[in-house]
Amino acid sequence: MASTVSSPLVVVVSGGGPVGLTFSLNLTMMMGKHAKIIIYEGRWFVDEHGVTRCQGEEEGNTRRDQVVTLQDHVINQMPSFIQEGLFQNINERVWPTSRNIPIREVEDRLFDLIQPFVQNGQVELIPEQLNEQSNHLIEGNFDVLVGADGSNSFVRRYCNIKMISEGIEYACGVAYDIPQDVILSHEPLHQALNCILTISQTRYLVNSSTSRRGYLNIRLIHNEYEELSECLQKFQKYNESLDLLDYNKYPQSPVWSIVRQGLEFFKIPAEYVFRVVPIKIDVRHASIVVRELRFEINKTQQRTSSSNDSTSTIENASGSEKKQFKTMLACLVGDAAMNVHFWPGRGMNSGMKAAMALARNILRSCTSKISPHSIEVRIPLRFLDFLDYEGFMARLRAREQQGRSLRVLVDPIDASVEEAYTYAHLIPCYNTYKRKLNEKLKETRQRLEERFDWPHQTTLVTDEELQYACNRISLHAVAQLSLANPWPTREMSGIEVLVEDTFPFKQEQFLSVPTIGEATSVHAPSSIVRQRFLILWIVGDTMSGNTKNIIDSIRSSPNFVDPSTTTVAKTTNQLLNSSMEGFHKLHVVHTIKEAQNWINDNCESLRQQDILFKVITTWSLNKEKTAIDVIRAVRADGSRVPVLIYTNEHEEIQSALEFPNVIATDMKFELYEFVGINQETQWDPGCPVSPSNNSTNISVQPKVEAPKSINDQSCVFGQDTQISWKFSGIEKPQVTWFLNSQPLPTNDRFQLTETDDGTSILVIRQAELADQGVYTAKATNSVGEAEAKTTLFIICIKPVIEFDLGAPLQAIKGEAMTLKIAASGAPKPDIIWMRVIGKNKTSTEWIAVSLNVTGASTMTGAGITEANRATHVSQVQNDRAAAAASAVNTEFFSTNKKVRR
């Protein structure tokens, strides 16, 4: 039975990121003193001045570097206080109807905006990660539990809410930061060009703030992702940094070429990259987003809550014992409720929509039925009052996952990548790919510039800029981008799911912001606690091969291995007794008795502040014991130890799921999440790039990477050839080619490409005599230049008669006669036919046919007469020389005889 109370609604929020803060700000600005909001966030800490702040690099926290695109229709539903404060430092329009802003800027601004409500007591910040041992969950002293804690949501697991996967894809994130005072050649592309290059293909995506700080996202096929992850794990294990400019340590390979070519395409100097991140994109959603929870109340709590109608009483069948329960709601928002593909750029927008919708649904459930503008907190909140939120999230999921994310998933890049590696090295194919890519870029430019809301109307993108983007990447990259489909913008466009359609709320109804005064309370400085999992796995009398493999994989994962140790394996007891602080530990037992003994032996460790004790068990340990016996045994001391039942016997385990803080699964990835592996499905701290390359603007003059910078080369007339020179330098040099000191002419016969290691290649098709000369490759950067020269000689081949006219030929009067000769040479020789009449005299009464592709020429007389008796001569010559003449005598016969030689 619900009751109206004077005390505020107590809302516990797990997660103080952008979604959790958006929810809290919206709720407190609508309900005011009628809501008490407690936010748990493990990435906060209290400094020496008693101020709660976000942990940074100094505290060992790697903050996210992504830049997000916030849609206008989402921001406009927030209080004007948030709208103005969110963009007070960065207010940049890159795409139509939206603004770009770094994630950390969103977090920092929202964190600042919530401070007035912290000072007046409406909001409380707890710098801890919510877990099973948190006081609010142990005591159950809250009314609403909100999971805004990301894709690996603790609240979702705590409530035993299943996730449904729609598909998996892989990507790589490259974070970069280009300083303001860089040399001219390092200046970034303007945002208009970034947009055109991004939307024309689906291999690379750049989202940046002011073109300088941003993220290059790269779609990968599975093999490329595996190669990247394997490489990064080696450096993470030994805490080493990457250096993309070190080709000895990071030689050419498919994945590193892909990363470097993406940087080249968007003209991002590699020395300003500071992190490379592997990304596994699991597009999935929670089966439900609202769940009713029941907490059993102990005797002490029963006395304090006896007058509270929010509790219910259940009497055992024997009537000997009565149990009281308190009812509350758990709700999911953001990535905890739904993971979307980041490519369409709607992840944070969806999370903020969910946050505002849930806050308005809570307000609606607490609004007086008599007076629409008055708030009455009636607890417990009813599950049925949140059906609108369930419906809103179902529509949002259909719009964002099916309408956007799956449009990307159903268009994989595997086929285009495979074809690019197969044909890109063929010059005709490369020319076709390059032409098509340039056409795609121009089509995208036209489509965007024709939009009335295009935010770059004053910035025109030229044909030369688009052509240069094609020229500065390798032939394989050209092929991949040419073959990759452009963004499915038409398929993804359409009606948006709007918060105001389901939960209307007027701006003037938001409450005013409290005045910031002196802090009313001072918090003691907090020590930064890195939570460690202590896992006890009860496998039963017999361990299956599958279970053994999973245990071995967990123990060998980075979260369970000390990188300072050698490759010698340690036993579980050695791990438990070692000083590997900060790493999770796993112990395996077979029986409940062994588990109880282990708990007694390690009771001191289990009481440590940074230890989270968890239990994994199978459903059936033997013929007599099940997971229910395990739950009762490990909770004998009254604690609610989290338990995961790893089984596929879903029907038999329903009785076990009635216990709080118990989940069951047969999915390996959910088990990994439970033990602390894959703590974030989409985002990974990745591997830092060596700061020595991006902390300074020092450049090194270009250098020719060859023993000598002058050489000679020859080519047969009419054949293809290529000249190549490799250059090095910090600040990557730009290479320009010259022929006989003049800029190289641009036509279809000359093709320039460049490889990732700095090799510039000039391909000359069907060499001509005019192509002979000195070719100079000049590499230039801001501190100097270097050049290399190749003298190219065009070789001609003297004509050679391969099929002669032969012996004298006799013909029959009135019949046709054919003479044939074949010759070769370079250039292709010309053949001239002559008929000699008398000494040094010629006639042109015969038909001359020029040399065909086989090097043969024929001369045919229409009809033999007495005048045809003569000597016929064939002269073969080209620009190189003339071959010896070939002659044949023909005699006339009046009788009908065959030709004879």
Tab-separated table of C-alpha atoms in Angstrom, residues 379-771:
chain	number	residue	atom	x	y	z
A	379	ILE	CA	6.122	5.297	-1.756
A	380	PRO	CA	6.694	2.745	-2.956
A	381	LEU	CA	6.603	3.968	-6.527
A	382	ARG	CA	4.459	1.623	-8.609
A	383	PHE	CA	5.959	-0.410	-11.418
A	384	LEU	CA	2.854	0.210	-13.528
A	385	ASP	CA	3.441	3.958	-13.344
A	386	PHE	CA	6.638	3.443	-15.361
A	387	LEU	CA	5.142	1.646	-18.336
A	388	ASP	CA	5.482	4.889	-20.296
A	389	TYR	CA	9.226	4.825	-19.673
A	390	GLU	CA	9.408	1.194	-20.847
A	391	GLY	CA	7.473	2.191	-23.970
A	392	PHE	CA	9.679	5.222	-24.584
A	393	MET	CA	12.839	3.113	-24.348
A	394	ALA	CA	11.354	0.511	-26.705
A	395	ARG	CA	10.712	3.225	-29.313
A	396	LEU	CA	14.138	4.771	-28.741
A	397	ARG	CA	15.749	1.357	-29.154
A	398	ALA	CA	13.880	0.761	-32.412
A	399	ARG	CA	14.907	4.182	-33.708
A	400	GLU	CA	18.571	4.070	-32.727
A	401	GLN	CA	19.472	0.379	-32.913
A	402	GLN	CA	17.313	-0.802	-35.787
A	403	GLY	CA	17.063	2.540	-37.559
A	404	ARG	CA	20.718	3.539	-37.281
A	405	SER	CA	23.125	1.050	-35.690
A	406	LEU	CA	21.984	-1.959	-37.674
A	407	ARG	CA	22.223	0.057	-40.903
A	408	VAL	CA	25.966	0.111	-40.287
A	409	LEU	CA	26.185	-3.508	-39.112
A	410	VAL	CA	24.433	-4.875	-42.211
A	411	ASP	CA	26.969	-3.099	-44.429
A	412	PRO	CA	30.271	-4.710	-43.380
A	413	ILE	CA	33.551	-3.677	-44.966
A	414	ASP	CA	34.993	-7.207	-45.274
A	415	ALA	CA	34.299	-7.607	-48.992
A	416	SER	CA	35.678	-4.182	-49.947
A	417	VAL	CA	38.842	-4.762	-47.897
A	418	GLU	CA	39.448	-8.133	-49.550
A	419	GLU	CA	38.923	-6.746	-53.055
A	420	ALA	CA	41.191	-3.775	-52.350
A	421	TYR	CA	44.093	-6.031	-51.399
A	422	THR	CA	43.478	-8.165	-54.490
A	423	TYR	CA	43.403	-5.589	-57.290
A	424	ALA	CA	44.735	-2.238	-56.012
A	425	HIS	CA	48.297	-2.897	-57.216
A	426	LEU	CA	47.130	-3.144	-60.846
A	427	ILE	CA	47.564	0.262	-62.463
A	428	PRO	CA	44.248	0.231	-64.431
A	429	CYS	CA	42.374	-0.796	-61.266
A	430	TYR	CA	44.142	1.844	-59.195
A	431	ASN	CA	43.244	4.557	-61.698
A	432	THR	CA	39.610	3.465	-61.606
A	433	TYR	CA	39.516	3.386	-57.806
A	434	LYS	CA	41.106	6.820	-57.580
A	435	ARG	CA	38.687	8.340	-60.080
A	436	LYS	CA	35.658	6.852	-58.301
A	437	LEU	CA	36.863	8.054	-54.893
A	438	ASN	CA	37.319	11.573	-56.190
A	439	GLU	CA	33.834	11.456	-57.711
A	440	LYS	CA	32.373	10.299	-54.388
A	441	LEU	CA	34.023	13.191	-52.572
A	442	LYS	CA	32.664	15.698	-55.075
A	443	GLU	CA	29.149	14.257	-54.846
A	444	THR	CA	29.250	14.485	-51.062
A	445	ARG	CA	30.508	18.065	-51.211
A	446	GLN	CA	27.683	19.067	-53.520
A	447	ARG	CA	25.041	17.375	-51.364
A	448	LEU	CA	26.251	19.014	-48.154
A	449	GLU	CA	26.817	22.475	-49.594
A	450	GLU	CA	23.280	22.499	-51.029
A	451	ARG	CA	21.789	22.123	-47.529
A	452	PHE	CA	20.397	25.351	-46.128
A	453	ASP	CA	21.608	24.402	-42.635
A	454	TRP	CA	25.160	23.507	-43.680
A	455	PRO	CA	27.252	25.292	-40.995
A	456	HIS	CA	30.263	25.884	-43.292
A	457	GLN	CA	28.664	28.068	-45.957
A	458	THR	CA	31.610	30.479	-45.889
A	459	THR	CA	34.213	27.707	-46.229
A	460	LEU	CA	34.400	26.360	-49.761
A	461	VAL	CA	36.116	23.040	-50.371
A	462	THR	CA	38.043	23.078	-53.665
A	463	ASP	CA	38.588	20.313	-56.211
A	464	GLU	CA	42.303	20.501	-55.454
A	465	GLU	CA	41.726	19.728	-51.767
A	466	LEU	CA	39.653	16.677	-52.650
A	467	GLN	CA	42.220	15.495	-55.196
A	468	TYR	CA	45.056	15.952	-52.715
A	469	ALA	CA	43.178	13.789	-50.188
A	470	CYS	CA	43.161	10.997	-52.793
A	471	ASN	CA	46.800	11.552	-53.745
A	472	ARG	CA	48.290	11.435	-50.252
A	473	ILE	CA	47.133	7.907	-49.382
A	474	SER	CA	48.445	4.591	-50.656
A	475	LEU	CA	46.894	2.624	-53.484
A	476	HIS	CA	45.353	0.074	-51.090
A	477	ALA	CA	43.773	2.856	-49.046
A	478	VAL	CA	42.413	4.466	-52.225
A	479	ALA	CA	40.870	1.152	-53.218
A	480	GLN	CA	39.311	0.558	-49.792
A	481	LEU	CA	37.744	4.013	-49.597
A	482	SER	CA	36.539	3.798	-53.184
A	483	LEU	CA	34.865	0.440	-52.561
A	484	ALA	CA	33.459	1.253	-49.109
A	485	ASN	CA	29.882	2.488	-49.295
A	486	PRO	CA	29.171	6.061	-48.187
A	487	TRP	CA	27.133	6.706	-45.070
A	488	PRO	CA	23.542	5.402	-45.393
A	489	THR	CA	22.239	8.849	-44.504
A	490	ARG	CA	18.948	8.374	-46.347
A	491	GLU	CA	18.258	5.059	-44.606
A	492	MET	CA	19.158	6.496	-41.177
A	493	SER	CA	17.194	9.729	-41.519
A	494	GLY	CA	13.609	10.086	-40.432
A	495	ILE	CA	11.425	10.982	-37.477
A	496	GLU	CA	13.211	11.247	-34.132
A	497	VAL	CA	11.902	9.829	-30.857
A	498	LEU	CA	11.347	12.950	-28.758
A	499	VAL	CA	11.177	13.122	-24.984
A	500	GLU	CA	8.508	15.825	-25.086
A	501	ASP	CA	6.117	13.647	-27.053
A	502	THR	CA	5.799	11.189	-24.144
A	503	PHE	CA	6.736	13.440	-21.227
A	504	PRO	CA	5.916	17.086	-22.041
A	505	PHE	CA	7.462	19.688	-19.756
A	506	LYS	CA	7.766	23.438	-20.173
A	507	GLN	CA	10.978	25.359	-19.625
A	508	GLU	CA	9.336	27.762	-17.175
A	509	GLN	CA	8.423	24.853	-14.916
A	510	PHE	CA	12.039	24.114	-14.042
A	511	LEU	CA	12.991	25.350	-10.567
A	512	SER	CA	15.530	28.095	-10.058
A	513	VAL	CA	19.150	27.312	-9.267
A	514	PRO	CA	20.081	27.726	-5.596
A	515	THR	CA	22.604	30.426	-4.770
A	516	ILE	CA	26.104	29.096	-4.195
A	517	GLY	CA	27.431	30.020	-0.790
A	518	GLU	CA	30.047	28.714	1.531
A	519	ALA	CA	30.310	24.948	1.656
A	520	THR	CA	28.131	23.651	4.474
A	521	SER	CA	30.227	20.543	5.007
A	522	VAL	CA	33.835	19.623	4.539
A	523	HIS	CA	34.734	16.092	3.522
A	524	ALA	CA	37.868	14.409	4.715
A	525	PRO	CA	40.378	13.648	1.958
A	526	SER	CA	39.759	10.233	0.486
A	527	SER	CA	42.238	7.607	-0.560
A	528	ILE	CA	41.751	6.421	-4.103
A	529	VAL	CA	40.605	2.835	-3.844
A	530	ARG	CA	41.160	0.464	-6.737
A	531	GLN	CA	38.560	-2.236	-6.297
A	532	ARG	CA	39.902	-5.773	-6.573
A	533	PHE	CA	37.776	-8.835	-7.078
A	534	LEU	CA	38.370	-11.922	-4.973
A	535	ILE	CA	36.581	-14.705	-6.809
A	536	LEU	CA	35.682	-18.074	-5.317
A	537	TRP	CA	34.563	-20.651	-7.886
A	538	ILE	CA	32.808	-23.788	-6.608
A	539	VAL	CA	32.988	-26.293	-9.474
A	540	GLY	CA	31.371	-29.345	-7.855
A	541	ASP	CA	32.622	-32.894	-7.619
A	542	THR	CA	33.698	-32.945	-11.290
A	543	MET	CA	34.977	-30.081	-13.412
A	544	SER	CA	33.995	-30.033	-17.074
A	545	GLY	CA	36.537	-29.350	-19.776
A	546	ASN	CA	34.709	-26.160	-20.735
A	547	THR	CA	34.843	-24.868	-17.148
A	548	LYS	CA	38.561	-25.649	-16.921
A	549	ASN	CA	39.246	-23.732	-20.145
A	550	ILE	CA	37.341	-20.700	-18.880
A	551	ILE	CA	39.203	-20.747	-15.561
A	552	ASP	CA	42.542	-20.966	-17.380
A	553	SER	CA	41.612	-18.054	-19.649
A	554	ILE	CA	40.593	-15.918	-16.659
A	555	ARG	CA	43.822	-16.617	-14.812
A	556	SER	CA	45.905	-15.761	-17.883
A	557	SER	CA	44.067	-12.499	-18.623
A	558	PRO	CA	45.801	-9.152	-17.957
A	559	ASN	CA	43.473	-8.346	-15.025
A	560	PHE	CA	44.650	-11.457	-13.211
A	561	VAL	CA	48.372	-11.304	-14.106
A	562	ASP	CA	51.067	-9.105	-12.629
A	563	PRO	CA	53.038	-7.671	-15.594
A	564	SER	CA	56.151	-7.322	-13.430
A	565	THR	CA	56.396	-11.082	-13.001
A	566	THR	CA	58.080	-13.460	-15.385
A	567	THR	CA	56.327	-15.859	-17.677
A	568	VAL	CA	56.586	-18.616	-15.055
A	569	ALA	CA	53.060	-19.564	-14.029
A	570	LYS	CA	52.036	-19.234	-10.388
A	571	THR	CA	49.586	-21.362	-8.497
A	572	THR	CA	46.485	-19.884	-6.926
A	573	ASN	CA	48.001	-20.046	-3.436
A	574	GLN	CA	51.093	-18.219	-4.683
A	575	LEU	CA	48.890	-15.544	-6.173
A	576	LEU	CA	46.909	-15.142	-2.969
A	577	ASN	CA	50.066	-14.849	-0.885
A	578	SER	CA	51.884	-12.513	-3.292
A	579	SER	CA	51.962	-8.734	-3.148
A	580	MET	CA	50.050	-8.279	-6.366
A	581	GLU	CA	47.985	-5.400	-5.087
A	582	GLY	CA	45.497	-4.082	-7.618
A	583	PHE	CA	44.910	-7.339	-9.480
A	584	HIS	CA	41.950	-9.691	-9.244
A	585	LYS	CA	42.387	-13.210	-7.865
A	586	LEU	CA	40.562	-16.475	-8.461
A	587	HIS	CA	40.398	-19.515	-6.178
A	588	VAL	CA	38.785	-22.830	-7.130
A	589	VAL	CA	37.220	-25.368	-4.745
A	590	HIS	CA	35.031	-28.428	-5.320
A	591	THR	CA	32.654	-28.581	-2.345
A	592	ILE	CA	30.660	-26.286	-0.100
A	593	LYS	CA	32.730	-27.412	2.871
A	594	GLU	CA	35.944	-26.396	1.117
A	595	ALA	CA	34.342	-23.048	0.301
A	596	GLN	CA	33.400	-22.417	3.933
A	597	ASN	CA	36.907	-23.293	5.096
A	598	TRP	CA	38.419	-20.959	2.516
A	599	ILE	CA	36.120	-18.105	3.600
A	600	ASN	CA	37.106	-18.628	7.258
A	601	ASP	CA	40.808	-18.693	6.382
A	602	ASN	CA	40.564	-15.473	4.326
A	603	CYS	CA	38.075	-13.530	6.447
A	604	GLU	CA	40.587	-10.743	7.097
A	605	SER	CA	41.216	-10.221	3.380
A	606	LEU	CA	37.498	-10.214	2.666
A	607	ARG	CA	36.999	-7.312	5.111
A	608	GLN	CA	39.483	-5.046	3.317
A	609	GLN	CA	37.986	-1.889	1.839
A	610	ASP	CA	39.239	-2.519	-1.677
A	611	ILE	CA	38.136	-6.171	-1.862
A	612	LEU	CA	34.909	-7.231	-3.568
A	613	PHE	CA	34.158	-10.864	-2.791
A	614	LYS	CA	32.176	-12.770	-5.434
A	615	VAL	CA	31.142	-16.382	-5.848
A	616	ILE	CA	30.641	-18.467	-8.989
A	617	THR	CA	28.970	-21.846	-8.854
A	618	THR	CA	27.391	-24.397	-11.108
A	619	TRP	CA	23.740	-25.292	-10.537
A	620	SER	CA	24.269	-28.891	-9.477
A	621	LEU	CA	27.383	-29.659	-7.412
A	622	ASN	CA	26.444	-33.288	-6.956
A	623	LYS	CA	23.327	-35.382	-6.460
A	624	GLU	CA	22.501	-33.663	-3.173
A	625	LYS	CA	23.757	-30.074	-3.339
A	626	THR	CA	22.671	-27.253	-5.644
A	627	ALA	CA	23.395	-23.558	-6.006
A	628	ILE	CA	20.758	-22.788	-3.364
A	629	ASP	CA	22.912	-24.571	-0.795
A	630	VAL	CA	25.891	-22.533	-1.991
A	631	ILE	CA	24.004	-19.246	-1.547
A	632	ARG	CA	22.954	-20.106	2.001
A	633	ALA	CA	26.454	-21.263	2.944
A	634	VAL	CA	28.420	-18.252	1.663
A	635	ARG	CA	25.848	-15.865	3.174
A	636	ALA	CA	25.782	-17.537	6.564
A	637	ASP	CA	27.263	-14.436	8.223
A	638	GLY	CA	24.439	-12.253	6.926
A	639	SER	CA	26.260	-10.585	4.023
A	640	ARG	CA	24.746	-10.501	0.567
A	641	VAL	CA	27.709	-11.918	-1.324
A	642	PRO	CA	27.055	-11.646	-5.088
A	643	VAL	CA	26.608	-15.071	-6.656
A	644	LEU	CA	26.690	-16.039	-10.328
A	645	ILE	CA	25.264	-19.411	-11.328
A	646	TYR	CA	26.960	-20.573	-14.519
A	647	THR	CA	24.460	-22.936	-16.085
A	648	ASN	CA	22.106	-23.434	-19.002
A	649	GLU	CA	19.412	-25.094	-16.887
A	650	HIS	CA	17.205	-22.004	-16.853
A	651	GLU	CA	13.985	-23.641	-15.719
A	652	GLU	CA	15.452	-25.381	-12.673
A	653	ILE	CA	17.213	-22.321	-11.254
A	654	GLN	CA	14.188	-20.012	-10.862
A	655	SER	CA	14.009	-20.655	-7.116
A	656	ALA	CA	17.613	-19.508	-6.744
A	657	LEU	CA	16.899	-16.228	-8.533
A	658	GLU	CA	14.466	-15.232	-5.779
A	659	PHE	CA	17.506	-14.509	-3.618
A	660	PRO	CA	18.723	-10.913	-3.942
A	661	ASN	CA	21.996	-10.265	-5.739
A	662	VAL	CA	21.983	-13.604	-7.591
A	663	ILE	CA	22.317	-13.877	-11.361
A	664	ALA	CA	22.435	-16.817	-13.727
A	665	THR	CA	23.892	-17.088	-17.196
A	666	ASP	CA	25.364	-19.469	-19.721
A	667	MET	CA	27.022	-16.649	-21.675
A	668	LYS	CA	30.800	-16.547	-21.366
A	669	PHE	CA	31.087	-12.784	-21.868
A	670	GLU	CA	28.661	-12.141	-18.983
A	671	LEU	CA	30.771	-14.359	-16.751
A	672	TYR	CA	33.895	-12.446	-17.820
A	673	GLU	CA	32.201	-9.159	-16.931
A	674	PHE	CA	31.273	-10.570	-13.507
A	675	VAL	CA	34.922	-11.377	-12.693
A	676	GLY	CA	36.277	-8.053	-13.972
A	677	ILE	CA	37.293	-8.864	-17.539
A	678	ASN	CA	35.971	-6.641	-20.340
A	679	GLN	CA	34.779	-4.070	-17.857
A	680	GLU	CA	33.748	-1.797	-20.708
A	681	THR	CA	32.308	-3.388	-23.806
A	682	GLN	CA	32.922	-0.474	-26.162
A	683	TRP	CA	35.647	1.614	-24.546
A	684	ASP	CA	39.088	0.449	-23.507
A	685	PRO	CA	41.894	2.592	-22.061
A	686	GLY	CA	43.981	1.414	-24.999
A	687	CYS	CA	47.696	2.037	-25.266
A	688	PRO	CA	49.312	5.462	-24.832
A	689	VAL	CA	51.576	6.799	-27.565
A	690	SER	CA	55.052	7.924	-26.612
A	691	PRO	CA	54.817	11.522	-25.358
A	692	SER	CA	58.285	12.241	-26.697
A	693	ASN	CA	56.798	12.527	-30.151
A	694	ASN	CA	54.004	14.959	-29.336
A	695	SER	CA	55.345	17.052	-26.486
A	696	THR	CA	57.519	19.180	-28.768
A	697	ASN	CA	57.489	20.661	-32.229
A	698	ILE	CA	61.088	19.686	-33.054
A	699	SER	CA	61.461	18.722	-36.702
A	700	VAL	CA	64.243	16.846	-38.484
A	701	GLN	CA	65.387	17.678	-42.000
A	702	PRO	CA	64.425	15.137	-44.692
A	703	LYS	CA	66.968	12.473	-45.564
A	704	VAL	CA	67.298	10.127	-48.544
A	705	GLU	CA	67.206	6.560	-47.270
A	706	ALA	CA	69.664	5.124	-49.823
A	707	PRO	CA	73.472	4.752	-50.084
A	708	LYS	CA	73.502	7.187	-53.016
A	709	SER	CA	71.005	9.837	-54.045
A	710	ILE	CA	71.824	9.574	-57.782
A	711	ASN	CA	71.307	6.596	-60.065
A	712	ASP	CA	70.606	5.607	-63.663
A	713	GLN	CA	67.735	3.577	-64.987
A	714	SER	CA	66.648	2.396	-68.424
A	715	CYS	CA	63.396	1.353	-69.997
A	716	VAL	CA	62.454	-0.114	-73.362
A	717	PHE	CA	60.335	2.153	-75.507
A	718	GLY	CA	56.605	1.459	-75.006
A	719	GLN	CA	56.952	-0.468	-71.761
A	720	ASP	CA	55.900	0.587	-68.209
A	721	THR	CA	58.508	1.520	-65.624
A	722	GLN	CA	58.718	3.044	-62.173
A	723	ILE	CA	61.174	5.177	-60.194
A	724	SER	CA	61.098	5.208	-56.389
A	725	TRP	CA	62.953	6.997	-53.585
A	726	LYS	CA	62.506	6.657	-49.813
A	727	PHE	CA	62.732	9.689	-47.531
A	728	SER	CA	62.652	10.082	-43.748
A	729	GLY	CA	62.230	13.063	-41.467
A	730	ILE	CA	60.307	14.296	-38.411
A	731	GLU	CA	57.580	16.451	-39.612
A	732	LYS	CA	56.854	14.170	-42.499
A	733	PRO	CA	58.269	15.666	-45.726
A	734	GLN	CA	56.196	16.409	-48.805
A	735	VAL	CA	57.660	14.949	-52.021
A	736	THR	CA	57.505	16.762	-55.373
A	737	TRP	CA	58.762	15.350	-58.702
A	738	PHE	CA	60.507	17.150	-61.587
A	739	LEU	CA	61.620	16.114	-65.099
A	740	ASN	CA	64.670	17.961	-66.444
A	741	SER	CA	64.189	20.618	-63.713
A	742	GLN	CA	60.588	21.256	-64.760
A	743	PRO	CA	57.506	20.234	-62.723
A	744	LEU	CA	56.383	16.786	-63.764
A	745	PRO	CA	53.492	17.021	-66.238
A	746	THR	CA	50.182	15.668	-65.003
A	747	ASN	CA	48.524	13.182	-67.322
A	748	ASP	CA	47.238	9.617	-67.340
A	749	ARG	CA	50.693	8.162	-68.054
A	750	PHE	CA	52.309	9.482	-64.854
A	751	GLN	CA	51.030	8.094	-61.513
A	752	LEU	CA	52.385	9.097	-58.088
A	753	THR	CA	51.839	6.966	-54.970
A	754	GLU	CA	53.383	6.914	-51.515
A	755	THR	CA	53.791	4.061	-49.028
A	756	ASP	CA	53.565	4.330	-45.260
A	757	ASP	CA	57.330	4.103	-44.780
A	758	GLY	CA	57.986	7.299	-46.766
A	759	THR	CA	58.701	5.782	-50.191
A	760	SER	CA	57.486	7.917	-53.097
A	761	ILE	CA	56.833	5.969	-56.309
A	762	LEU	CA	56.524	7.414	-59.833
A	763	VAL	CA	54.955	5.048	-62.356
A	764	ILE	CA	55.408	5.843	-66.080
A	765	ARG	CA	53.119	4.005	-68.441
A	766	GLN	CA	54.116	3.200	-72.064
A	767	ALA	CA	57.378	5.122	-72.006
A	768	GLU	CA	58.018	7.470	-74.924
A	769	LEU	CA	61.228	9.021	-76.276
A	770	ALA	CA	60.199	12.342	-74.718
A	771	ASP	CA	60.222	10.698	-71.272
